[in-house]
mmCIF file of C-alpha atoms in Angstrom:
data_model
loop_
_atom_site.group_PDB
_atom_site.id
_atom_site.type_symbol
_atom_site.label_atom_id
_atom_site.label_comp_id
_atom_site.label_asym_id
_atom_site.label_seq_id
_atom_site.Cartn_x
_atom_site.Cartn_y
_atom_site.Cartn_z
ATOM 1 C CA LEU Y 30 -16.534 -7.330 -8.804
ATOM 2 C CA THR Y 31 -16.230 -4.554 -11.415
ATOM 3 C CA ASP Y 32 -13.541 -2.817 -13.472
ATOM 4 C CA VAL Y 33 -11.595 -0.518 -11.101
ATOM 5 C CA ASP Y 34 -9.328 2.353 -12.308
ATOM 6 C CA LEU Y 35 -6.323 2.103 -9.977
ATOM 7 C CA GLN Y 36 -4.985 5.645 -10.659
ATOM 8 C CA PRO Y 37 -7.741 7.697 -9.054
ATOM 9 C CA LEU Y 38 -8.276 5.064 -6.323
ATOM 10 C CA ALA Y 39 -4.571 5.201 -5.353
ATOM 11 C CA GLU Y 40 -4.504 9.016 -5.520
ATOM 12 C CA ASP Y 41 -7.529 9.171 -3.222
ATOM 13 C CA CYS Y 42 -5.909 6.822 -0.728
ATOM 14 C CA LEU Y 43 -2.709 8.843 -0.711
ATOM 15 C CA ARG Y 44 -4.670 12.051 -0.138
ATOM 16 C CA LEU Y 45 -6.383 10.438 2.827
ATOM 17 C CA MET Y 46 -3.126 9.260 4.294
ATOM 18 C CA ALA Y 47 -1.222 12.604 3.677
ATOM 19 C CA PRO Y 48 -2.027 14.170 7.191
ATOM 20 C CA GLN Y 49 -0.734 11.012 8.994
ATOM 21 C CA ALA Y 50 2.337 10.904 6.725
ATOM 22 C CA ARG Y 51 2.994 14.614 7.423
ATOM 23 C CA ASP Y 52 2.658 14.083 11.171
ATOM 24 C CA ALA Y 53 5.194 11.332 10.974
ATOM 25 C CA SER Y 54 7.596 13.364 8.789
ATOM 26 C CA LEU Y 55 7.235 10.952 5.948
ATOM 27 C CA ARG Y 56 7.110 11.518 2.230
ATOM 28 C CA LEU Y 57 4.467 9.853 0.022
ATOM 29 C CA ALA Y 58 5.188 8.989 -3.631
ATOM 30 C CA PHE Y 59 3.029 7.639 -6.409
ATOM 31 C CA THR Y 60 4.088 6.161 -9.672
ATOM 32 C CA PRO Y 61 1.061 6.236 -12.004
ATOM 33 C CA PRO Y 62 0.431 2.817 -13.562
ATOM 34 C CA GLY Y 63 0.983 2.292 -17.222
ATOM 35 C CA GLU Y 64 -2.084 1.867 -19.453
ATOM 36 C CA ASP Y 65 -1.796 -1.930 -19.241
ATOM 37 C CA ALA Y 66 -1.696 -1.895 -15.416
ATOM 38 C CA ARG Y 67 -4.423 0.664 -14.590
ATOM 39 C CA GLY Y 68 -7.523 -1.498 -14.483
ATOM 40 C CA VAL Y 69 -8.205 -4.343 -12.103
ATOM 41 C CA LEU Y 70 -11.225 -6.548 -11.503
ATOM 42 C CA ALA Y 71 -12.219 -5.831 -7.900
ATOM 43 C CA ASP Y 72 -14.732 -4.458 -5.495
ATOM 44 C CA ARG Y 73 -13.641 -0.734 -5.345
ATOM 45 C CA THR Y 74 -14.725 -0.203 -1.799
ATOM 46 C CA ARG Y 75 -12.879 -3.246 -0.469
ATOM 47 C CA LEU Y 76 -9.809 -2.595 -2.520
ATOM 48 C CA LYS Y 77 -9.736 0.985 -1.081
ATOM 49 C CA GLN Y 78 -10.032 -0.541 2.351
ATOM 50 C CA VAL Y 79 -7.034 -2.875 1.665
ATOM 51 C CA LEU Y 80 -4.878 -0.122 0.216
ATOM 52 C CA LEU Y 81 -5.645 2.222 3.117
ATOM 53 C CA ASN Y 82 -4.695 -0.606 5.584
ATOM 54 C CA LEU Y 83 -1.359 -1.189 3.816
ATOM 55 C CA LEU Y 84 -0.639 2.505 3.636
ATOM 56 C CA SER Y 85 -1.562 3.034 7.273
ATOM 57 C CA ASN Y 86 0.788 0.272 8.253
ATOM 58 C CA ALA Y 87 3.575 1.709 5.968
ATOM 59 C CA VAL Y 88 3.178 5.009 7.816
ATOM 60 C CA LYS Y 89 2.957 3.592 11.333
ATOM 61 C CA TYR Y 90 5.859 1.247 10.969
ATOM 62 C CA ASN Y 91 8.141 3.536 9.026
ATOM 63 C CA ARG Y 92 11.102 5.740 10.273
ATOM 64 C CA PRO Y 93 11.009 9.488 10.644
ATOM 65 C CA GLY Y 94 11.932 11.096 7.329
ATOM 66 C CA GLY Y 95 11.177 7.901 5.418
ATOM 67 C CA LEU Y 96 9.260 7.243 2.282
ATOM 68 C CA VAL Y 97 6.082 5.425 1.455
ATOM 69 C CA SER Y 98 5.452 4.704 -2.237
ATOM 70 C CA VAL Y 99 2.721 3.257 -4.304
ATOM 71 C CA GLY Y 100 2.933 1.729 -7.803
ATOM 72 C CA ALA Y 101 1.417 -0.932 -10.057
ATOM 73 C CA ARG Y 102 2.562 -3.073 -12.898
ATOM 74 C CA ARG Y 103 1.109 -5.667 -15.197
ATOM 75 C CA GLU Y 104 2.187 -9.367 -14.665
ATOM 76 C CA GLY Y 105 0.573 -11.479 -17.427
ATOM 77 C CA THR Y 106 -3.222 -11.442 -16.804
ATOM 78 C CA GLN Y 107 -2.697 -9.913 -13.357
ATOM 79 C CA VAL Y 108 -1.925 -6.425 -12.022
ATOM 80 C CA CYS Y 109 0.306 -6.125 -9.014
ATOM 81 C CA VAL Y 110 -0.100 -3.145 -6.728
ATOM 82 C CA GLU Y 111 2.720 -2.434 -4.353
ATOM 83 C CA VAL Y 112 3.028 -0.388 -1.254
ATOM 84 C CA THR Y 113 6.695 0.152 -0.206
ATOM 85 C CA ASP Y 114 8.026 1.659 3.008
ATOM 86 C CA THR Y 115 11.558 2.470 4.322
ATOM 87 C CA GLY Y 116 10.847 1.104 7.784
ATOM 88 C CA PRO Y 117 12.866 -1.433 9.802
ATOM 89 C CA GLY Y 118 11.861 -4.457 7.701
ATOM 90 C CA ILE Y 119 10.608 -7.843 8.866
ATOM 91 C CA ALA Y 120 12.772 -10.851 9.407
ATOM 92 C CA PRO Y 121 11.953 -13.764 7.114
ATOM 93 C CA GLU Y 122 11.061 -16.088 10.010
ATOM 94 C CA ARG Y 123 8.450 -13.587 11.313
ATOM 95 C CA GLN Y 124 6.838 -12.777 7.968
ATOM 96 C CA ARG Y 125 4.402 -15.789 7.984
ATOM 97 C CA GLU Y 126 2.910 -14.410 11.249
ATOM 98 C CA LEU Y 127 1.769 -11.156 9.835
ATOM 99 C CA PHE Y 128 -1.422 -12.348 8.212
ATOM 100 C CA ARG Y 129 -2.727 -13.991 11.458
ATOM 101 C CA ALA Y 130 -5.477 -12.370 13.494
ATOM 102 C CA PHE Y 131 -4.286 -10.246 16.388
ATOM 103 C CA GLU Y 132 -0.607 -10.717 15.414
ATOM 104 C CA ARG Y 133 1.361 -7.462 15.741
ATOM 105 C CA LEU Y 134 4.879 -8.926 15.967
ATOM 106 C CA ASP Y 135 6.689 -6.786 18.471
ATOM 107 C CA ALA Y 136 4.359 -3.768 18.112
ATOM 108 C CA ASP Y 137 2.673 -4.576 21.457
ATOM 109 C CA ASP Y 138 5.862 -3.384 23.121
ATOM 110 C CA THR Y 139 5.512 0.049 21.440
ATOM 111 C CA ASP Y 140 2.944 2.868 21.408
ATOM 112 C CA ILE Y 141 1.912 2.025 17.814
ATOM 113 C CA PRO Y 142 -1.935 1.758 17.829
ATOM 114 C CA GLY Y 143 -3.798 -1.219 16.424
ATOM 115 C CA VAL Y 144 -5.188 -4.564 17.295
ATOM 116 C CA GLY Y 145 -3.533 -6.749 14.602
ATOM 117 C CA ILE Y 146 -6.547 -7.607 12.396
ATOM 118 C CA GLY Y 147 -5.839 -5.284 9.431
ATOM 119 C CA LEU Y 148 -3.569 -7.681 7.455
ATOM 120 C CA MET Y 149 -5.722 -10.684 8.143
ATOM 121 C CA LEU Y 150 -8.844 -8.858 6.946
ATOM 122 C CA SER Y 151 -6.863 -7.473 3.958
ATOM 123 C CA LYS Y 152 -5.827 -11.030 3.053
ATOM 124 C CA ARG Y 153 -9.387 -12.316 3.160
ATOM 125 C CA LEU Y 154 -10.809 -9.386 1.173
ATOM 126 C CA VAL Y 155 -8.157 -9.775 -1.540
ATOM 127 C CA GLU Y 156 -8.858 -13.571 -1.708
ATOM 128 C CA LEU Y 157 -12.597 -12.846 -2.139
ATOM 129 C CA MET Y 158 -11.686 -10.688 -5.097
ATOM 130 C CA ASP Y 159 -9.743 -13.629 -6.682
ATOM 131 C CA GLY Y 160 -6.435 -12.138 -5.777
ATOM 132 C CA ARG Y 161 -3.362 -12.729 -3.628
ATOM 133 C CA ILE Y 162 -1.502 -10.623 -1.096
ATOM 134 C CA GLY Y 163 2.042 -10.995 0.196
ATOM 135 C CA LEU Y 164 5.243 -9.177 1.082
ATOM 136 C CA ARG Y 165 8.903 -8.817 0.407
ATOM 137 C CA SER Y 166 10.985 -7.448 3.245
ATOM 138 C CA GLU Y 167 14.538 -6.947 4.236
ATOM 139 C CA VAL Y 168 15.632 -6.069 7.761
ATOM 140 C CA GLY Y 169 16.993 -2.618 7.893
ATOM 141 C CA ARG Y 170 15.786 -1.690 4.414
ATOM 142 C CA GLY Y 171 11.973 -1.768 4.518
ATOM 143 C CA SER Y 172 9.018 -3.759 3.248
ATOM 144 C CA THR Y 173 6.933 -4.054 0.163
ATOM 145 C CA PHE Y 174 3.344 -5.379 0.538
ATOM 146 C CA TRP Y 175 1.803 -6.449 -2.769
ATOM 147 C CA VAL Y 176 -1.727 -7.178 -3.919
ATOM 148 C CA GLN Y 177 -2.189 -9.133 -7.194
ATOM 149 C CA LEU Y 178 -5.622 -8.940 -8.879
ATOM 150 C CA PRO Y 179 -7.054 -9.879 -12.302
ATOM 151 C CA ALA Y 180 -6.392 -7.195 -14.865
ATOM 152 C CA ALA Y 181 -9.287 -5.324 -16.468
ATOM 153 C CA ALA Y 182 -9.321 -3.302 -19.681
ATOM 154 C CA LEU Y 183 -10.574 0.163 -18.871
ATOM 155 C CA GLU Y 184 -11.853 2.548 -21.533
ATOM 156 C CA ALA Y 185 -10.552 5.401 -19.513
ATOM 157 C CA ALA Y 186 -7.025 3.785 -19.369
ATOM 158 C CA ARG Y 187 -6.821 3.703 -23.117
ATOM 159 C CA ALA Y 188 -7.471 7.392 -23.322
ATOM 160 C CA ALA Y 189 -5.100 8.296 -20.410
ATOM 161 C CA PRO Y 190 -1.946 10.236 -21.000
ATOM 162 C CA PRO Y 191 1.310 8.330 -20.763
ATOM 163 C CA PRO Y 192 2.590 7.619 -17.265
ATOM 164 C CA HIS Y 193 4.936 10.120 -15.510
ATOM 165 C CA GLU Y 194 7.999 9.497 -13.488
ATOM 166 C CA ALA Y 195 7.284 8.945 -9.775
ATOM 167 C CA GLU Y 196 5.408 11.977 -8.568
ATOM 168 C CA ALA Y 197 6.471 12.901 -5.012
ATOM 169 C CA LEU Y 198 3.836 14.587 -2.931
ATOM 170 C CA PRO Y 199 4.940 17.762 -1.216
ATOM 171 C CA ALA Y 200 7.160 17.447 1.821
ATOM 172 C CA PRO Y 201 5.563 18.211 5.133
ATOM 173 C CA PRO Y 202 5.546 21.974 5.984
ATOM 174 C CA ALA Y 203 8.047 23.115 8.605
ATOM 175 C CA THR Y 204 6.509 23.614 11.999
ATOM 176 C CA ALA Y 205 6.424 26.937 13.656
ATOM 177 C CA GLY Y 206 9.872 28.040 14.880
ATOM 178 C CA GLU Y 207 11.785 25.705 12.565
ATOM 179 C CA PRO Y 208 13.738 27.162 9.635
ATOM 180 C CA ASP Y 209 12.632 26.186 6.192
ATOM 181 C CA THR Y 210 15.101 23.933 4.364
#
């Protein structure tokens, strides 16, 4: 485990997910973390894998024209990274099933790709980094998956400019034959 700067990591993950989001007519938004929430103690590669999985799920299980957002905040000695979507949400009685291997809830009845091991693997990776993972969800409103990891003080974070308001990534371009709005 090493000190990881969340801002460039999250920006990289969002850049990688932008084509899939554009294809699904989704917007991606990023709220840069404040100085006190920028650094976490983690394995950078594994944390990137977890964030990409959460972002991929947020894109796959969202609604056309929806939003996927990423943000982080300090909670005592921990930093909480959140990936929020505007999808259908998950009923409380089904939420415990999500972190089980090969569990896709009702996704097997759709054309959504996947085998149902991403969240289980993410949970194990986060636990190996001395963290926790979970979700908050409301049917009809969407879901927020969160990862809580030990905070780390970054030299780069101290020299960083103050955080901005949520920065929305550009909307998907209009396809040929459609008027620009």
